[in-house]
Short mmCIF file of C-alpha atoms in Angstrom, two decimals:
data_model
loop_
_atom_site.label_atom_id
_atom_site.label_comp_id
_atom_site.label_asym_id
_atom_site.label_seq_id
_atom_site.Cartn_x
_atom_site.Cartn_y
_atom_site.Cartn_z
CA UNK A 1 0.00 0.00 0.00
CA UNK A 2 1.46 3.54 -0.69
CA UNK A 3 2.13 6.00 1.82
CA UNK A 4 -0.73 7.88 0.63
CA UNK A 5 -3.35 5.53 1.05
CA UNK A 6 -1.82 5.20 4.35
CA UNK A 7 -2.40 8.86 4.92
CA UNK A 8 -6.03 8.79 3.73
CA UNK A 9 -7.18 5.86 5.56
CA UNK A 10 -5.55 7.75 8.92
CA UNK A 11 -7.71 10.55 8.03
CA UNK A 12 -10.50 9.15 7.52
CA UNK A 13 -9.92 7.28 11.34
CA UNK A 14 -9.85 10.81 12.23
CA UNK A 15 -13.29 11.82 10.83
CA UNK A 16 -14.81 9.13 12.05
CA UNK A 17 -13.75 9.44 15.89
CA UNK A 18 -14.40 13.68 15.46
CA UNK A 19 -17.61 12.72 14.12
CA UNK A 20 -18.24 10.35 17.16
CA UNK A 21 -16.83 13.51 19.61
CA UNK A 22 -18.69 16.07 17.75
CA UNK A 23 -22.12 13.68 18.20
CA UNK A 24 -21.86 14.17 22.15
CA UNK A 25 -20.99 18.10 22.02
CA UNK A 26 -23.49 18.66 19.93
CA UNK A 27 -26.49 16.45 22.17
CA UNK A 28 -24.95 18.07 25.38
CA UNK A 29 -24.93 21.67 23.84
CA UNK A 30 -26.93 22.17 20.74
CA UNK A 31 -29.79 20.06 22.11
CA UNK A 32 -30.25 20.40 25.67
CA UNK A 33 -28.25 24.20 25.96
CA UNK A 34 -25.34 23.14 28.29
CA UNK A 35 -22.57 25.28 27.16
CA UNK A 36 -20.07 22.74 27.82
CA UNK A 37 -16.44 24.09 27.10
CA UNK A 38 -15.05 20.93 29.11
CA UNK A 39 -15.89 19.01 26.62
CA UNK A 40 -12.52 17.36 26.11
CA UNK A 41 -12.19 16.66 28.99
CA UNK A 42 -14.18 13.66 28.79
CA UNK A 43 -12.29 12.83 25.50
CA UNK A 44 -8.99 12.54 27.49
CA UNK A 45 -10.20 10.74 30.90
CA UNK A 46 -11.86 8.27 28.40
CA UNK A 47 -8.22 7.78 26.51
CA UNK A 48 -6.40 7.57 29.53
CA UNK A 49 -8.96 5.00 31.39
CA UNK A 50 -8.57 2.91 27.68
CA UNK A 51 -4.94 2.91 28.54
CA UNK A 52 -5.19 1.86 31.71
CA UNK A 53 -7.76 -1.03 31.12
CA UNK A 54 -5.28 -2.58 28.40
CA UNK A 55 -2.53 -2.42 30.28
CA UNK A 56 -0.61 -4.49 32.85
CA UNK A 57 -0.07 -3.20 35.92
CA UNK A 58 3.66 -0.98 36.02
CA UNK A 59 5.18 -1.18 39.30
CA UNK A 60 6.39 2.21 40.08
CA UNK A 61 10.49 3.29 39.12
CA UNK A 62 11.88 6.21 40.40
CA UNK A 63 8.59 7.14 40.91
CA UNK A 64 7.05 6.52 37.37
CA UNK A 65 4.56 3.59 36.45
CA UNK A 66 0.50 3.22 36.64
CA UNK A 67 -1.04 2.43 39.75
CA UNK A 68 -3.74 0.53 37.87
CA UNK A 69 -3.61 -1.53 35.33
CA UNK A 70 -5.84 -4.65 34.15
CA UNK A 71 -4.96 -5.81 30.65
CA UNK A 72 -8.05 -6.10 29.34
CA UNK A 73 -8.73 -6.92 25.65
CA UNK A 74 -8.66 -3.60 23.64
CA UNK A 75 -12.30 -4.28 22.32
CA UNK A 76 -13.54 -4.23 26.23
CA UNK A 77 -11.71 -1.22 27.39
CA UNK A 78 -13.22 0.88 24.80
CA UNK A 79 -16.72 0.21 25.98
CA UNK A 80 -15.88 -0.32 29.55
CA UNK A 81 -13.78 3.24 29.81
CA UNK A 82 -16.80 4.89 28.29
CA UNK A 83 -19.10 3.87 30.58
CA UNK A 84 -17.14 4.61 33.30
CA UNK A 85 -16.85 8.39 31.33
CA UNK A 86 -20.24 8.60 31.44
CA UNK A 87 -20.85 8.00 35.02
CA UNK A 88 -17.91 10.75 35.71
CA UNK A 89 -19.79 12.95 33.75
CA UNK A 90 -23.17 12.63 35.40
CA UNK A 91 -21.20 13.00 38.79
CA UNK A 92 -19.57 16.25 37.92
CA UNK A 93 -23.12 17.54 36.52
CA UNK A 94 -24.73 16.32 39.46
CA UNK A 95 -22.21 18.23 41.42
CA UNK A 96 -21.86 21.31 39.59
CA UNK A 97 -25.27 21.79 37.47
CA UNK A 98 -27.48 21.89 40.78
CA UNK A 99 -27.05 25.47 41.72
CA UNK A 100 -24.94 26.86 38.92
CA UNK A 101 -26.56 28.74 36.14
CA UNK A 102 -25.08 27.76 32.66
CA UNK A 103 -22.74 30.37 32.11
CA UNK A 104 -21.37 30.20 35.38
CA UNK A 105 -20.97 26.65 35.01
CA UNK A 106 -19.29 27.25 31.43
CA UNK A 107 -16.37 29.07 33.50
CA UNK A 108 -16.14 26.10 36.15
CA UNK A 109 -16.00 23.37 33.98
CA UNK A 110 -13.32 24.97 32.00
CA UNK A 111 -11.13 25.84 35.61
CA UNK A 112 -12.02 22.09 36.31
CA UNK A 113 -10.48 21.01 33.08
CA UNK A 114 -7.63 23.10 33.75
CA UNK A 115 -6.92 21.03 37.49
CA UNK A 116 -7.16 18.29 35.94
CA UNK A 117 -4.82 19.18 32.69
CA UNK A 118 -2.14 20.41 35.29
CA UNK A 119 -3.15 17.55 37.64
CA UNK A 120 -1.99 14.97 34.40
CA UNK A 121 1.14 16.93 34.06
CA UNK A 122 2.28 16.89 37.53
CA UNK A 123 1.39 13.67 39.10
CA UNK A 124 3.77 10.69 38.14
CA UNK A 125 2.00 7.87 40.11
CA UNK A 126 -1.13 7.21 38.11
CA UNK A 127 -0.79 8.26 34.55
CA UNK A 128 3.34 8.85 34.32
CA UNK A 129 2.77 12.46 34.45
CA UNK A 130 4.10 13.89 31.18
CA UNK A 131 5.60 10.52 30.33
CA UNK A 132 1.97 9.53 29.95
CA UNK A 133 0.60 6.07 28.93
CA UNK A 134 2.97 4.66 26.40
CA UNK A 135 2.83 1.41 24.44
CA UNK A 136 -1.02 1.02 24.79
CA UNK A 137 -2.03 -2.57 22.86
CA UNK A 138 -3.36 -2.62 19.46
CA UNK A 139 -6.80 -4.10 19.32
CA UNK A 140 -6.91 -7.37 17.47
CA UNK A 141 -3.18 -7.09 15.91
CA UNK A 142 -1.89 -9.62 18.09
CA UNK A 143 -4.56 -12.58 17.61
CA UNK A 144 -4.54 -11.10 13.67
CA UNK A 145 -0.79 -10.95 13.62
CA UNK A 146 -1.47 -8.14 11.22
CA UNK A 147 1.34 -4.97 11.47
CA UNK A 148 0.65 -1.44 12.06
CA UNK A 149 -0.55 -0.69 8.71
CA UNK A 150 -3.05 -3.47 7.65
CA UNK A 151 -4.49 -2.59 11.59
CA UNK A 152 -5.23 0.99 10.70
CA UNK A 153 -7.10 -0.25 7.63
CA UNK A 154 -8.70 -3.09 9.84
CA UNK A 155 -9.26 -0.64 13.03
CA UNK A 156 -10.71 2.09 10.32
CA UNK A 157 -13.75 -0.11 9.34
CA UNK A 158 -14.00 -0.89 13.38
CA UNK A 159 -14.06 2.47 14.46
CA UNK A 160 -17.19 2.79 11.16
CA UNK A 161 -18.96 0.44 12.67
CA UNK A 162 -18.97 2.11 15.76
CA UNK A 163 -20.20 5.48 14.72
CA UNK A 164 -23.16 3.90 12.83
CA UNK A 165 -24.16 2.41 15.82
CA UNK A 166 -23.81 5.31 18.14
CA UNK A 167 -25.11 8.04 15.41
CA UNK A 168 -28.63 6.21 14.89
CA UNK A 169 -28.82 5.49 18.68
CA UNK A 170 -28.52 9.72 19.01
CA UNK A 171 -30.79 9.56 16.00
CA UNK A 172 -33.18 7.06 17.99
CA UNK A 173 -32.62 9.72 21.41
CA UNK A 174 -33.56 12.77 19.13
CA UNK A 175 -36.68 11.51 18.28
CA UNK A 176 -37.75 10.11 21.17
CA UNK A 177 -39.74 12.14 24.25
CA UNK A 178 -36.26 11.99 26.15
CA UNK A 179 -34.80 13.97 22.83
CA UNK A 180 -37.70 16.42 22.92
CA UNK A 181 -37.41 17.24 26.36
CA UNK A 182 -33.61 18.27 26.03
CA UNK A 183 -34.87 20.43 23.16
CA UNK A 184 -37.30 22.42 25.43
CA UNK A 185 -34.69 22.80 27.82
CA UNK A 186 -32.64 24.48 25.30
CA UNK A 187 -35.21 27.06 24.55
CA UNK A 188 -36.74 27.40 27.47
CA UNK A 189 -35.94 25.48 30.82
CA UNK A 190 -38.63 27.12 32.86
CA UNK A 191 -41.25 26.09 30.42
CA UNK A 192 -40.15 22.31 30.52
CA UNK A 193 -39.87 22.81 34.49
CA UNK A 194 -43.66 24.20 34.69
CA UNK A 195 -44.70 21.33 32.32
CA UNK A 196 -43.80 19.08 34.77
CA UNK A 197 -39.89 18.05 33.44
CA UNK A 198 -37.15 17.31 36.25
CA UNK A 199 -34.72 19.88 34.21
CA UNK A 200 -32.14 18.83 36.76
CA UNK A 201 -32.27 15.08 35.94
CA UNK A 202 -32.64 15.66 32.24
CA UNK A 203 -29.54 17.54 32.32
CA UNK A 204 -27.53 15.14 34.19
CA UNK A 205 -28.54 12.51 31.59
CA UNK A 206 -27.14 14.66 28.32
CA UNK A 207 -23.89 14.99 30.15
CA UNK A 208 -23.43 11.65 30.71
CA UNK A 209 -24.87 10.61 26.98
CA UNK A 210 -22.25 13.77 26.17
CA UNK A 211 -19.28 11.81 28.35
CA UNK A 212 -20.01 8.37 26.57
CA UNK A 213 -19.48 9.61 23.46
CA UNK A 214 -16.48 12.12 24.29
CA UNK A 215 -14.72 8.70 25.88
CA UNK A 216 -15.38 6.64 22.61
CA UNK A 217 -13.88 8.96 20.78
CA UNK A 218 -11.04 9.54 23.25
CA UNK A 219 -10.43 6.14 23.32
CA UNK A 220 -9.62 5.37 19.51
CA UNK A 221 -7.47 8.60 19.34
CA UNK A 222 -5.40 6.48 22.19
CA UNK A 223 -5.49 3.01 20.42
CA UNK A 224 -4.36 4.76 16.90
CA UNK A 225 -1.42 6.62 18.92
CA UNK A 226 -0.40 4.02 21.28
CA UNK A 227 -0.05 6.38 23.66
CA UNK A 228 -1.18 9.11 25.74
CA UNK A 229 -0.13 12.00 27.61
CA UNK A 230 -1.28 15.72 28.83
CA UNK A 231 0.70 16.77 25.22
CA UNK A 232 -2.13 14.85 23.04
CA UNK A 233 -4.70 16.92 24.72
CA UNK A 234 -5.48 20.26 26.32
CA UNK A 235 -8.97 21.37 27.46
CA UNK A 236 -8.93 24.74 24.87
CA UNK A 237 -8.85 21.73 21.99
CA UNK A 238 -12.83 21.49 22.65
CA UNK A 239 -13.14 24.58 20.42
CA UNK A 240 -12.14 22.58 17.36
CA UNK A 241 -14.74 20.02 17.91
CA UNK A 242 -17.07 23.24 18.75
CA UNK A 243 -16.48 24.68 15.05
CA UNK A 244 -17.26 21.08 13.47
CA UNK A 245 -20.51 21.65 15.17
CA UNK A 246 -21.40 25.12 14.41
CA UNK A 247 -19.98 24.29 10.46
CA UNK A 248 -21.96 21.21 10.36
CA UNK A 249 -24.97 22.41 11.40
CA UNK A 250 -25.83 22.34 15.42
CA UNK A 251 -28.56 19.91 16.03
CA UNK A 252 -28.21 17.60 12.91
CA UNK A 253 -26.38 14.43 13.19
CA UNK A 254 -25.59 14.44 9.56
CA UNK A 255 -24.07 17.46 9.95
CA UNK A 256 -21.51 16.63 12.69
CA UNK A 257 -20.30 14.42 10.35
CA UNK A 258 -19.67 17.43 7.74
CA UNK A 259 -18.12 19.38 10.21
CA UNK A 260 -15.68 16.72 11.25
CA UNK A 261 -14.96 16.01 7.26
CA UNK A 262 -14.34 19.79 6.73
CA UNK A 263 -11.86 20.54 9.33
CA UNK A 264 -9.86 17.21 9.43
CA UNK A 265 -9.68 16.95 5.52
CA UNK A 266 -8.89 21.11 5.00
CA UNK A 267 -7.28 22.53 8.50
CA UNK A 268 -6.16 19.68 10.30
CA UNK A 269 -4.86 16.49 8.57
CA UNK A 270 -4.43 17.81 5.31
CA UNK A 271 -2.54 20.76 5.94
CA UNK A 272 -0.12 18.02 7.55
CA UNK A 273 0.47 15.86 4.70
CA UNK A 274 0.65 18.66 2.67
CA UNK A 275 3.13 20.37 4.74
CA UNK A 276 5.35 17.72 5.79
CA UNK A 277 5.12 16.15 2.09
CA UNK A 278 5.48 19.11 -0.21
CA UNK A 279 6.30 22.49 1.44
CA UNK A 280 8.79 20.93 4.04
CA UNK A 281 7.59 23.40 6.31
CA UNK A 282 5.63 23.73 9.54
CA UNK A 283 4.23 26.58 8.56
CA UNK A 284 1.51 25.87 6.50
CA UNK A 285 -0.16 23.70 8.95
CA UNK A 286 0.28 26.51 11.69
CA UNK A 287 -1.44 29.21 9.96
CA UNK A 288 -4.26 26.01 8.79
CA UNK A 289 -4.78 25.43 12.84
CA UNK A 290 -5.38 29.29 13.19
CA UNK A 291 -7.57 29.50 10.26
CA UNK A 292 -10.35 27.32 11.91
CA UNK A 293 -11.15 30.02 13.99
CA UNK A 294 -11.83 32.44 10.94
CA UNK A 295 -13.76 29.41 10.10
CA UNK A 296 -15.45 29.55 12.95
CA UNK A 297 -16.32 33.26 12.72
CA UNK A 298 -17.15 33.31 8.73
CA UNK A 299 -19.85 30.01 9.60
CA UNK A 300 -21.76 32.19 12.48
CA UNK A 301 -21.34 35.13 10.45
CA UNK A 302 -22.56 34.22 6.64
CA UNK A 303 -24.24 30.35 7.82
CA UNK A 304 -24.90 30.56 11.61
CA UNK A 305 -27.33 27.81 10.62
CA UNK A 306 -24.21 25.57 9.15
CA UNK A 307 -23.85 23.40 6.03
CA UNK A 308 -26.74 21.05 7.34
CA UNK A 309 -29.26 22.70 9.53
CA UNK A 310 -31.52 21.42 12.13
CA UNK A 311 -35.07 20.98 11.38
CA UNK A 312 -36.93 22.95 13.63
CA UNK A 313 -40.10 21.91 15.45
CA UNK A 314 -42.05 23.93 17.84
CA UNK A 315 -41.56 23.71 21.59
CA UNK A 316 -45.45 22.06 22.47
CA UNK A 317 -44.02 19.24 18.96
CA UNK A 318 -40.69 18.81 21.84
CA UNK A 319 -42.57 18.42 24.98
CA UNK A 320 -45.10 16.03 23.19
CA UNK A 321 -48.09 18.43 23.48
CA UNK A 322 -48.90 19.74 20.08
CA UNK A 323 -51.18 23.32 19.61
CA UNK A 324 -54.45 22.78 19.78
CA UNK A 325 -56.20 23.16 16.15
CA UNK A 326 -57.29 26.47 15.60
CA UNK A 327 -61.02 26.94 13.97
CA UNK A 328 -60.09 27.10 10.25
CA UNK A 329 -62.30 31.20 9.61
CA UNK A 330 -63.94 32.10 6.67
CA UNK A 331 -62.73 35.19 5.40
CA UNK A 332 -66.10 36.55 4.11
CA UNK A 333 -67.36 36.70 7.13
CA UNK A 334 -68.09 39.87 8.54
CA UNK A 335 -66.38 40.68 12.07
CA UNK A 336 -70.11 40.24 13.46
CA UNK A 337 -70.76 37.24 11.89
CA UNK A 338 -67.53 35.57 13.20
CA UNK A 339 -68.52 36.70 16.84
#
């Protein structure tokens, strides 16, 4: 296989996880109105708890190693690390979502993310501290005894397979009364409350949906690498997966996958190969990572509805109450005669 086949199967891997991440943003923020710029967060405990469930346990060395460790299979620590996401999630909501308003919550979720970034950095007795998680299994390469390249093609049509399941499960939440109730929240969440909704509960429920998803895609980003440290992720990186949502089109599912396409194939990944292929300079793909944000500003400027927009329903349609039919009036009636 040629090195650029290589390349375009590894960015495709890419679109595929960013379109699994960008699936939870957008349920936890464009459909239920949790302005969640934590985001990655999620993404990275999910990596790190996939390391740590496929690895043996490292005896600490001059005060480096992982105090946990269970060398699981690499197809059950995927699942098992995002469940285990999820229910993080849910706690921190729980915690934090009771009495803060959302844009106060915004700001501690992103000072929470921050602890926890430096936290990563500086503590060398559960993760290796900047050393990270290193030489995290490949899932099925072993029993295949495939190498690094036929896995990525192999691990490519896993990671598919995934995000078809998990987009027409959101697709199956949307449309359900759980899916219209985060929709009322968003526009309103004292209507939904006086309707009779537990706002609280609802919320709690998106973040942890939100968290499930974030630690799916977290955890493939740490399979393809092998590794993972506080250098493959830093909590400002959720405003990446934010302009894949806005691009795509907030509250479509189709659209998160547009978004993810668009940036990984034109700002991100591309801009790489090019760059490190052709123009031997770094560049290139510098001034393509600062151009998403003029991406991000042209979209909410010129498109704030993005590529694929979300088809709107009214807020009785979300709460499962429709309008009550109006009595269809004949126009040729005078105003007495309609009285």
């Amino acid at each position: 296989m040629s090195a650029f086949f290589l390349f375009f199967m590894t960015m495709v891997f890419y679109v595929i996880v960013f379109w699994i991440a960008s699936l939870g943003l957008d349920l936890v923020w464009s459909r239920t109105g949790i302005p969640l710029f934590a985001y990655y967060l999620y993404v990275a405990v999910g990596a790190y708890l996939t390391g740590l469930f496929s690895l043996p346990h490292v005896p600490l060395q001059n005060g480096v190693g992982n105090l946990f460790g269970f060398n699981l299979p690499g197809l059950l620590a995927l699942p098992l690390a995002a469940v285990v996401t999820g229910l993080f999630a849910m706690f921190v909501g729980a915690v934090f979502m009771r009495r803060l308003r959302t844009d106060y919550l915004a700001v501690v979720m992103v000072a929470v993310a921050l602890v926890i970034w430096d936290f990563s950095q500086n503590d060398i007795t559960l993760v290796s501290g900047n050393t990270g998680l290193t030489n995290i299994p490949l899932p099925l390469a072993g029993v295949l005894h495939i190498n690094i390249n036929q896995w990525t093609y192999l691990y490519t049509g896993v990671a598919f397979v995934w995000a078809l399941a998990l987009w027409w499960i959101m697709k199956t939440v949307s449309n359900s009364p759980t899916g219209r109730v985060f929709r009322a929240i968003r526009d309103d969440s004292v209507v939904a409350a006086t309707i009779g909704k537990n706002v609280y509960r609802y919320q709690i429920l998106s973040m942890g949906i939100g968290g499930f998803y974030a630690a799916i895609a977290g955890g493939f980003l740490a399979q393809l690498a092998t590794s993972w440290n506080p250098s493959s992720w830093a909590p400002f990186e959720v405003f990446n997966v934010f302009t894949m949502v806005i691009v795509g089109g907030v509250g479509s599912n189709l659209g998160m996958l547009v978004g993810a396409a668009l940036l990984q194939v034109l700002f991100i990944q591309g801009p790489t190969y090019v760059a490190s292929n052709y123009l031997h300079s770094p560049t290139f793909e510098t001034l393509a990572a600062a151009a998403i944000g003029v991406l991000m500003w042209l979209s909410l400027w010129f498109r704030p509805q993005g590529a694929v927009p979300e088809r709107l329903k009214s807020t009785a349609w979300y709460l499962g109450r429709e309008p009550a039919l109006q009595e269809t009036i004949n126009p040729d009636l005078t105003v007495e005669e309609r009285a």
